[in-house]
Short mmCIF file of C-alpha atoms in Angstrom, two decimals:
data_model
loop_
_atom_site.label_atom_id
_atom_site.label_comp_id
_atom_site.label_asym_id
_atom_site.label_seq_id
_atom_site.Cartn_x
_atom_site.Cartn_y
_atom_site.Cartn_z
CA MET A 110 -0.11 0.01 -0.06
CA LYS A 111 1.49 3.17 -0.99
CA GLU A 112 1.88 6.14 1.40
CA ARG A 113 -0.93 8.79 1.41
CA ILE A 114 0.02 11.86 -0.39
CA LEU A 115 -0.32 15.02 1.65
CA THR A 116 -2.22 18.02 0.20
CA ASN A 117 -1.10 21.51 -0.15
CA ASN A 118 -3.49 22.69 2.35
CA GLU A 119 -2.10 20.15 4.99
CA LYS A 120 1.50 21.41 4.34
CA SER A 121 0.76 24.99 4.40
CA PHE A 122 -1.38 24.63 7.51
CA VAL A 123 1.52 22.87 9.46
CA GLN A 124 4.12 25.41 8.10
CA LYS A 125 2.16 28.41 9.16
CA ALA A 126 1.34 26.85 12.73
CA ILE A 127 5.17 26.26 13.21
CA LEU A 128 5.83 29.76 12.17
CA GLU A 129 3.47 31.04 14.85
CA SER A 130 5.16 28.57 17.45
CA ILE A 131 1.87 26.48 17.43
CA ARG A 132 1.75 22.60 16.93
CA ILE A 133 -1.29 20.58 16.31
CA ASP A 134 -1.07 18.60 19.26
CA GLY A 135 -0.83 21.52 21.71
CA ARG A 136 2.92 21.22 22.53
CA THR A 137 5.56 24.07 22.26
CA LEU A 138 8.33 23.81 19.75
CA GLU A 139 10.74 22.47 22.35
CA GLU A 140 8.52 20.12 24.27
CA PHE A 141 8.67 16.26 24.03
CA ARG A 142 5.94 13.93 24.39
CA LYS A 143 5.35 11.80 27.53
CA LEU A 144 7.60 8.82 27.82
CA ARG A 145 6.51 5.48 29.32
CA ILE A 146 8.41 2.34 29.93
CA CYS A 147 7.00 -1.18 30.58
CA PHE A 148 8.89 -4.34 31.14
CA GLY A 149 8.01 -7.90 30.17
CA ALA A 150 8.37 -11.12 32.28
CA GLU A 151 11.71 -12.05 30.85
CA TRP A 152 14.90 -10.07 31.28
CA GLY A 153 15.60 -7.72 28.36
CA LEU A 154 11.91 -7.45 27.14
CA VAL A 155 10.70 -3.76 26.90
CA HIS A 156 7.92 -1.90 25.72
CA VAL A 157 8.53 1.86 25.11
CA ILE A 158 5.81 4.30 24.43
CA LEU A 159 6.51 7.67 23.19
CA GLY A 160 3.30 9.73 22.54
CA GLU A 161 1.61 7.33 20.31
CA THR A 162 4.58 5.82 18.90
CA ARG A 163 5.12 2.32 20.19
CA VAL A 164 8.24 0.15 20.16
CA LEU A 165 8.94 -3.35 21.56
CA ALA A 166 12.63 -4.41 22.01
CA ARG A 167 14.01 -7.71 23.08
CA VAL A 168 17.53 -8.86 23.82
CA THR A 169 18.69 -12.55 23.31
CA CYS A 170 22.26 -13.99 23.58
CA ASP A 171 23.96 -16.89 22.27
CA VAL A 172 27.47 -18.65 22.36
CA VAL A 173 29.36 -18.43 19.05
CA GLU A 174 32.85 -18.30 17.66
CA PRO A 175 34.35 -14.93 17.79
CA LYS A 176 35.70 -12.94 14.59
CA ALA A 177 39.13 -13.40 13.62
CA THR A 178 39.93 -9.83 13.81
CA ARG A 179 38.75 -9.58 17.42
CA PRO A 180 39.16 -12.90 18.98
CA ASN A 181 38.75 -11.56 22.80
CA GLU A 182 35.55 -9.64 22.19
CA GLY A 183 31.86 -10.49 21.94
CA MET A 184 29.39 -9.36 19.18
CA LEU A 185 26.51 -7.09 19.15
CA PHE A 186 23.72 -6.95 16.53
CA VAL A 187 20.85 -4.63 16.20
CA ASN A 188 18.03 -5.46 14.06
CA VAL A 189 15.03 -3.02 13.16
CA GLU A 190 11.61 -4.37 11.88
CA LEU A 191 9.28 -1.79 10.39
CA GLY A 192 6.28 -3.72 8.95
CA PRO A 193 2.68 -2.99 8.22
CA MET A 194 1.77 -3.25 11.98
CA ALA A 195 3.66 0.14 12.45
CA ALA A 196 1.89 1.73 9.32
CA PRO A 197 0.01 0.57 6.35
CA HIS A 198 2.44 1.71 3.74
CA PHE A 199 5.55 -0.38 5.00
CA ASP A 200 6.01 -3.65 3.26
CA GLY A 201 6.63 -6.76 5.42
CA GLY A 202 8.43 -8.61 2.72
CA ARG A 203 11.44 -6.25 2.29
CA GLN A 204 13.04 -3.57 4.31
CA SER A 205 12.17 0.07 3.37
CA ASP A 206 14.60 3.03 3.11
CA GLU A 207 13.34 4.38 6.40
CA CYS A 208 13.95 0.81 8.07
CA VAL A 209 17.53 0.77 6.81
CA GLN A 210 18.17 4.21 8.05
CA LEU A 211 17.04 3.48 11.52
CA ASN A 212 19.34 0.44 11.60
CA ARG A 213 22.23 2.50 10.74
CA ILE A 214 21.53 5.26 13.16
CA LEU A 215 21.09 2.52 16.02
CA GLU A 216 24.26 0.94 15.15
CA ARG A 217 26.22 3.98 15.05
CA ALA A 218 24.68 5.10 18.38
CA LEU A 219 24.98 1.77 20.34
CA LYS A 220 27.56 -0.26 18.62
CA ASP A 221 30.10 2.24 17.08
CA SER A 222 30.01 4.41 20.27
CA GLY A 223 31.30 1.48 22.32
CA CYS A 224 28.65 1.59 25.05
CA VAL A 225 28.54 -2.22 25.56
CA ASP A 226 31.71 -3.90 27.09
CA LEU A 227 32.33 -6.47 24.51
CA GLU A 228 35.39 -7.95 26.16
CA SER A 229 33.32 -8.98 29.12
CA LEU A 230 31.24 -11.14 26.74
CA CYS A 231 34.39 -13.27 25.98
CA LEU A 232 34.19 -16.92 27.49
CA VAL A 233 37.38 -18.63 25.85
CA SER A 234 39.60 -16.58 23.72
CA GLU A 235 39.51 -17.35 20.04
CA GLU A 236 36.96 -19.98 20.66
CA LYS A 237 33.70 -18.92 22.34
CA VAL A 238 32.11 -15.58 23.03
CA TRP A 239 28.62 -14.04 23.79
CA THR A 240 26.82 -12.64 20.77
CA LEU A 241 23.92 -10.13 21.91
CA ARG A 242 21.07 -9.59 19.48
CA VAL A 243 18.76 -6.63 19.92
CA ASP A 244 15.38 -7.06 18.14
CA VAL A 245 13.61 -3.85 17.78
CA THR A 246 9.91 -3.94 16.48
CA VAL A 247 7.88 -0.89 15.66
CA LEU A 248 4.35 -1.48 16.77
CA ASN A 249 2.85 1.97 15.96
CA HIS A 250 4.63 4.72 13.95
CA GLU A 251 3.33 8.04 14.78
CA GLY A 252 6.38 10.15 14.44
CA ASN A 253 9.91 10.08 15.82
CA ALA A 254 10.43 6.40 15.67
CA ILE A 255 14.26 6.80 15.95
CA ASP A 256 14.07 8.15 19.54
CA CYS A 257 11.65 5.64 20.58
CA CYS A 258 13.64 2.85 19.17
CA ALA A 259 17.01 3.96 20.57
CA ILE A 260 15.34 4.38 24.13
CA ALA A 261 13.80 0.88 23.81
CA ALA A 262 17.19 -0.75 22.58
CA LEU A 263 19.26 0.89 25.33
CA THR A 264 16.47 0.02 28.00
CA ALA A 265 16.55 -3.53 27.03
CA LEU A 266 20.37 -3.80 27.07
CA ALA A 267 20.39 -2.22 30.54
CA HIS A 268 17.68 -4.57 31.55
CA PHE A 269 18.88 -7.81 30.15
CA LYS A 270 20.88 -10.50 32.22
CA ARG A 271 22.71 -13.20 30.52
CA PRO A 272 23.11 -16.64 32.12
CA ASP A 273 26.10 -17.37 34.27
CA ILE A 274 28.67 -20.16 32.88
CA THR A 275 31.23 -22.49 34.12
CA VAL A 276 34.26 -23.11 32.00
CA ASP A 277 35.71 -26.70 32.51
CA GLY A 278 38.65 -27.21 30.32
CA GLU A 279 37.39 -26.86 26.72
CA ASN A 280 33.72 -27.50 27.80
CA VAL A 281 31.51 -24.26 28.72
CA ILE A 282 28.51 -25.11 30.91
CA VAL A 283 25.60 -22.59 30.49
CA HIS A 284 23.50 -22.44 33.74
CA THR A 285 19.87 -21.64 33.81
CA MET A 286 18.37 -18.93 35.71
CA GLU A 287 17.41 -21.07 38.42
CA GLU A 288 20.75 -22.58 39.13
CA LYS A 289 22.79 -19.43 39.23
CA GLU A 290 21.95 -15.78 39.44
CA PRO A 291 22.22 -14.22 35.82
CA ILE A 292 24.62 -11.43 35.04
CA LYS A 293 24.15 -8.04 33.84
CA VAL A 294 25.43 -6.60 30.77
CA THR A 295 28.22 -3.94 31.51
CA LEU A 296 27.42 -0.58 29.84
CA PHE A 297 30.06 2.11 29.86
CA HIS A 298 27.51 4.94 29.05
CA TYR A 299 23.99 5.33 28.02
CA PRO A 300 23.66 6.97 24.45
CA ILE A 301 20.25 7.72 23.24
CA CYS A 302 18.94 9.65 19.99
CA VAL A 303 17.26 13.14 20.04
CA SER A 304 15.45 14.24 16.90
CA TYR A 305 14.62 17.67 15.48
CA ALA A 306 12.65 18.57 12.43
CA ILE A 307 13.87 21.56 10.63
CA PHE A 308 11.54 24.37 9.20
CA ASN A 309 11.78 27.83 7.53
CA GLN A 310 14.93 27.27 5.63
CA GLY A 311 16.88 25.90 8.54
CA LYS A 312 15.89 28.50 11.17
CA ILE A 313 13.33 26.85 13.23
CA ALA A 314 13.88 23.36 15.04
CA VAL A 315 10.91 21.20 16.39
CA ALA A 316 11.73 18.81 19.13
CA ASP A 317 10.23 15.24 18.84
CA PRO A 318 8.34 15.64 15.68
CA THR A 319 5.04 13.86 14.77
CA TYR A 320 4.60 11.85 11.67
CA LEU A 321 2.78 14.72 9.89
CA GLU A 322 5.49 17.17 10.93
CA GLU A 323 8.13 14.70 9.73
CA ARG A 324 6.68 14.59 6.21
CA VAL A 325 6.23 18.52 6.05
CA ALA A 326 9.64 19.17 7.47
CA GLU A 327 12.47 20.31 5.22
CA ALA A 328 15.18 18.47 6.98
CA LYS A 329 15.78 16.29 10.06
CA MET A 330 18.64 16.46 12.57
CA VAL A 331 19.33 13.60 14.96
CA PHE A 332 21.62 13.70 17.78
CA GLY A 333 23.29 10.49 19.29
CA ILE A 334 24.32 11.70 22.71
CA ASN A 335 24.86 10.27 26.06
CA SER A 336 24.02 11.48 29.62
CA TYR A 337 27.51 13.05 30.00
CA GLY A 338 26.73 15.37 26.89
CA GLU A 339 29.19 13.51 24.61
CA LEU A 340 28.26 13.43 20.96
CA CYS A 341 28.08 9.68 19.75
CA GLY A 342 26.49 10.35 16.46
CA LEU A 343 24.93 13.02 14.12
CA HIS A 344 22.72 12.55 11.26
CA LEU A 345 21.65 15.48 8.91
CA GLY A 346 19.16 14.75 6.21
CA GLY A 347 16.89 16.86 4.05
CA THR A 348 16.80 19.41 1.34
CA THR A 349 17.77 22.57 3.34
CA LEU A 350 21.08 23.53 5.24
CA THR A 351 21.12 24.24 9.05
CA SER A 352 22.97 27.04 10.39
CA SER A 353 25.77 26.50 12.98
CA ASP A 354 23.90 28.46 15.74
CA LEU A 355 20.84 26.42 15.39
CA LEU A 356 23.08 23.34 15.59
CA LEU A 357 24.68 24.44 18.68
CA ARG A 358 21.45 25.46 20.34
CA THR A 359 19.86 22.07 19.62
CA SER A 360 22.91 20.06 20.79
CA MET A 361 22.69 21.58 24.11
CA LYS A 362 18.95 21.00 24.52
CA ALA A 363 19.66 17.34 23.26
CA SER A 364 22.21 16.99 26.10
CA LYS A 365 19.58 18.03 28.73
CA ARG A 366 17.03 15.78 27.28
CA ALA A 367 19.48 12.91 27.23
CA ARG A 368 20.28 13.18 30.82
CA LEU A 369 16.64 13.32 31.80
CA VAL A 370 15.68 10.08 29.72
CA VAL A 371 18.74 8.12 30.94
CA GLU A 372 17.72 8.95 34.64
CA LYS A 373 13.94 7.69 33.96
CA ILE A 374 15.43 4.56 32.33
CA LYS A 375 17.61 4.07 35.53
CA ALA A 376 14.67 4.72 37.82
CA ALA A 377 12.34 2.34 35.90
CA ILE A 378 14.90 -0.51 36.01
CA GLN A 379 15.40 0.02 39.64
CA LYS A 380 11.86 -0.04 40.26
CA ASP A 381 11.33 -3.10 38.22
CA SER A 382 14.37 -4.95 40.02
CA VAL A 383 12.79 -4.13 43.52
CA GLY A 384 9.63 -5.38 42.50
CA ARG A 385 10.97 -8.67 41.21
CA GLU A 386 12.92 -9.06 44.64
CA LYS A 387 9.76 -8.47 46.54
CA GLY A 388 7.89 -11.13 44.36
CA VAL A 389 5.38 -8.55 42.83
CA PRO A 390 3.97 -9.80 39.54
CA VAL A 391 5.65 -8.34 36.54
CA GLY A 392 5.11 -8.51 32.83
CA PHE A 393 2.82 -6.91 30.06
CA ALA A 394 -0.29 -8.56 31.53
CA GLU A 395 0.07 -6.83 34.79
CA SER A 396 0.83 -3.45 32.92
CA ILE A 397 -2.37 -3.99 31.13
CA GLU A 398 -4.32 -4.39 34.38
CA ARG A 399 -2.69 -1.33 35.90
CA ASN A 400 -3.72 0.67 32.66
CA GLU A 401 -0.10 1.45 32.06
CA ALA A 402 0.44 -0.09 28.55
CA THR A 403 -3.06 0.10 26.94
CA VAL A 404 -3.92 2.66 24.21
CA HIS A 405 -6.32 4.60 26.41
CA ALA A 406 -3.92 4.87 29.52
CA GLN A 407 -3.81 8.31 30.80
CA ASP A 408 -3.31 10.17 34.00
CA ARG A 409 -6.66 10.79 35.86
CA MET A 410 -7.41 13.19 38.67
CA GLN A 411 -9.11 11.92 41.59
CA VAL A 412 -12.08 14.07 42.47
CA ARG A 413 -13.57 13.86 46.12
CA LEU A 414 -17.30 14.56 45.75
CA LYS A 415 -18.97 16.28 48.81
CA ARG A 416 -22.47 17.05 47.81
CA PHE A 417 -24.37 14.00 46.85
CA LYS A 418 -26.69 11.20 48.55
CA LEU A 419 -25.66 7.80 48.90
CA LYS A 420 -27.85 4.98 50.10
CA ILE A 421 -25.88 2.39 52.25
CA ASP A 422 -28.20 -0.39 54.15
CA GLY A 423 -31.33 1.70 53.57
CA GLN A 424 -29.64 4.94 55.09
CA GLU A 425 -29.01 8.03 53.11
CA ARG A 426 -25.51 9.73 53.48
CA ASN A 427 -24.50 13.05 52.16
CA ASP A 428 -20.96 12.35 51.18
CA SER A 429 -18.59 9.43 50.65
CA ASP A 430 -16.99 9.85 54.06
CA GLY A 431 -20.32 9.85 55.82
CA GLU A 432 -19.39 13.57 57.25
CA VAL A 433 -21.86 16.41 56.65
CA GLU A 434 -20.36 19.68 56.14
CA SER A 435 -22.98 22.30 56.49
CA GLU A 436 -22.09 25.86 55.90
CA PRO A 437 -23.49 28.59 58.31
CA GLU A 438 -26.29 30.44 57.18
CA ASP A 439 -24.64 33.81 57.81
CA ALA A 440 -21.88 32.81 55.34
CA MET A 441 -24.37 31.88 52.73
CA GLU A 442 -26.23 35.10 53.21
CA GLU A 443 -23.05 36.96 52.86
CA ALA A 444 -22.31 35.15 49.71
CA VAL A 445 -25.64 35.86 48.31
CA ASP A 446 -25.20 39.55 49.15
CA GLU A 447 -21.72 39.60 47.41
CA SER A 448 -23.26 38.14 44.30
CA LYS A 449 -25.85 40.63 44.35
CA GLU A 450 -23.57 43.53 44.70
CA GLN A 451 -21.42 42.12 41.75
CA ASP A 452 -24.54 41.82 39.54
CA GLU A 453 -25.42 45.70 40.11
CA PRO A 454 -24.17 47.79 37.65
CA MET A 455 -21.50 50.49 38.40
CA ALA A 456 -22.60 54.05 39.03
CA VAL A 457 -21.79 56.32 36.02
CA ASP A 458 -20.57 59.27 38.12
CA ASP A 459 -18.08 57.06 40.08
CA ALA A 460 -16.38 56.14 36.84
CA VAL A 461 -16.13 59.59 35.37
CA VAL A 462 -12.64 60.71 35.23
CA GLU A 463 -11.50 64.45 34.69
CA VAL A 464 -9.64 64.64 31.11
CA GLY A 465 -8.10 67.53 29.48
CA GLU A 466 -9.05 69.10 26.31
CA SER A 467 -9.60 67.15 22.96
CA SER A 468 -9.37 63.95 24.75
CA ALA A 469 -11.74 61.12 25.70
CA VAL A 470 -12.05 58.84 28.72
CA LEU A 471 -13.54 55.08 28.77
CA ILE A 472 -16.48 54.61 31.19
CA PRO A 473 -19.13 52.00 31.62
CA THR A 474 -22.58 52.95 30.50
CA PRO A 475 -25.53 52.23 32.78
CA LYS A 476 -27.63 50.33 30.12
CA ASP A 477 -25.08 47.57 29.32
CA THR A 478 -21.53 46.56 30.40
CA ASN A 479 -19.84 47.41 27.24
CA ASN A 480 -17.46 50.54 27.48
CA GLN A 481 -17.53 53.63 25.23
CA TRP A 482 -15.08 56.42 24.44
CA LEU A 483 -16.72 59.72 25.37
CA THR A 484 -15.48 63.10 24.48
CA GLU A 485 -15.20 66.01 26.97
CA GLU A 486 -18.69 67.43 25.77
CA GLU A 487 -20.34 64.07 26.20
CA LEU A 488 -18.86 63.64 29.39
CA MET A 489 -20.26 66.95 30.72
CA GLN A 490 -23.78 65.78 29.37
CA VAL A 491 -23.42 62.65 31.37
CA LYS A 492 -22.61 64.44 34.46
CA LYS A 493 -25.70 66.68 34.07
CA ARG A 494 -27.93 63.71 33.50
CA THR A 495 -26.49 61.77 36.56
CA GLN A 496 -27.04 64.80 38.79
CA LYS A 497 -30.60 65.13 37.62
CA LYS A 498 -31.19 61.53 38.42
CA LYS A 499 -29.81 61.88 41.69
CA ARG A 500 -32.29 64.84 42.43
CA MET A 501 -35.29 62.88 41.23
CA LYS A 502 -34.30 59.86 43.44
CA LYS A 503 -34.11 62.10 46.55
CA SER A 504 -37.55 63.59 45.80
CA LEU A 505 -39.08 59.92 45.23
CA LEU A 506 -37.53 58.83 48.65
CA SER A 507 -38.89 61.88 50.40
CA GLN A 508 -42.47 61.33 48.95
CA SER A 509 -42.29 57.57 49.91
CA LYS A 510 -41.63 58.36 53.53
CA GLU A 511 -45.21 60.14 53.67
CA PRO A 512 -48.13 57.66 54.62
CA VAL A 513 -50.52 57.18 51.38
CA VAL A 514 -54.25 56.36 52.03
CA VAL A 515 -55.60 54.05 49.37
CA VAL A 516 -59.23 53.78 49.35
CA GLY A 517 -60.81 50.69 47.56
CA ASP A 518 -64.27 51.01 46.15
CA SER A 519 -66.80 48.21 46.98
CA SER A 520 -70.43 47.68 47.16
CA GLU A 521 -70.39 46.25 50.59
CA GLU A 522 -67.76 48.14 52.57
CA GLU A 523 -64.73 50.34 52.25
CA THR A 524 -61.25 49.15 52.45
CA VAL A 525 -58.56 51.48 53.75
CA THR A 526 -55.03 50.41 53.30
CA LEU A 527 -51.96 52.38 54.66
CA THR A 528 -48.55 51.85 52.83
CA SER A 529 -45.35 53.48 54.01
CA ALA A 530 -41.70 52.68 53.60
CA GLU A 531 -41.31 52.27 57.34
CA ILE A 532 -44.20 49.47 57.39
#
C-alpha cells in the first residue's frame, strides 16, 4: 500500500502553525511527548511508548565463535523491523529505506560508540564468546520512531541479564536462571537519540516531531548523545541547510534531554528490580491491568465529591465519608449579598474621570456592560444627567416616607390600606 499523499492545504497549515510557534497536538516547539516504559516477564523485554509511537525491544544471547580480527570480544547486532503493523504503507517482505536508516543510526549510536563492554562477553579466547542480538519492532509509527527505538534498545540492554557459565577445560556449561544468578551486561555509558525537524529554511527546529511534521519538514537532525553530553553520532538529512547557531542550540537541548531520559530509564529499571525481588507480579499482563500499557492509558485526577446522597443499608449519607459539612447561614447570606453587589451595574458618576481638552475617557454605560469612548462635551452631558437622576431619586424617597391612603371601592364596604416605607 502506498503512502498517502499530503495535500497543499495540510502542508501550508503545518508550516504556518510552526511559524506562529503552534503545534497541532498543543505542545511547544521544544516540548517532548510523554515517555512510558514497561517491562515484560523476561529480562531484556521492554515496551516503550513515546506519545502514540510504540516500540517493542528484546535482547537475546547465544554462544558463538568470535571474529578472527577480534578474538577476545563478543558481538552486538541490532535489527529493526518496520512492517505493516507500524503503518500500512510499510512492506513486510522487504526493508524500506526508512528501516535501513533506522538500523544504521542505532548501530552508530549503540555499537560504534562502544557503550557495551564487548570484552566482558568473551568466554574462551578465540573459541567462544557471547553474541547479543537486539530485535526492535515498531508497533505503531506516529512520528520520531528513531528516538523511541533508541530508548527501547538501550533500556533492553540495560535490563537484560545473561546466564552465568562455568568453564571446565574446553567445555562451557551454561547455567539456567534457577541454578545461578544471571549477570547483567556492562554498559560504559547510555547513549540515546534526540531528533529535531527543521522548518523555515533551517531557522526553526521542532523537537520530537510527529509523523505529519516529519513529512512536512524540510530536513531532519538526529543527535546520538549520552548523559555526559558526549556526542556519539550525528545525522543530518533533508533538502535545506542548517545554521551553525541552530546546531549548537539544539545540541545543548539534546544533552539535557538525554540526561533526563537516562535518569528515567535507570529509575524504571531500579523499580522493576525491586518489584521482582519482592515477588510482585511483573509482565505486560500486569501492566495492562494497571492501565499502563493500553492505548487509552492516561493520568486521571481523583475528585472527592462532597454534595451527593449515597444510600447504604437503606440509610442516606450526604457524602462518601459519612460526614456532613454544612455551611453557616450567615456565610450563605453574605455570599448571596456579595453576588448581588457584583451583579449591580457600576454607577456612572463614580467612573467619570476628569480629562483635558480634545481628549476622551472610557467609562461603563448604565444600560450595558460595554465600554464607550466619550469626548469632553459628552462627559459633561453625562454628569448633568446623573445629577438630575440623583435629584429625582431624592424627591421620590422623600415622598415615599409620607403615609399614603388608598381607598378601595366596593359595594359592601370600604377598605382603607396604609402604605409606607417604614411598614
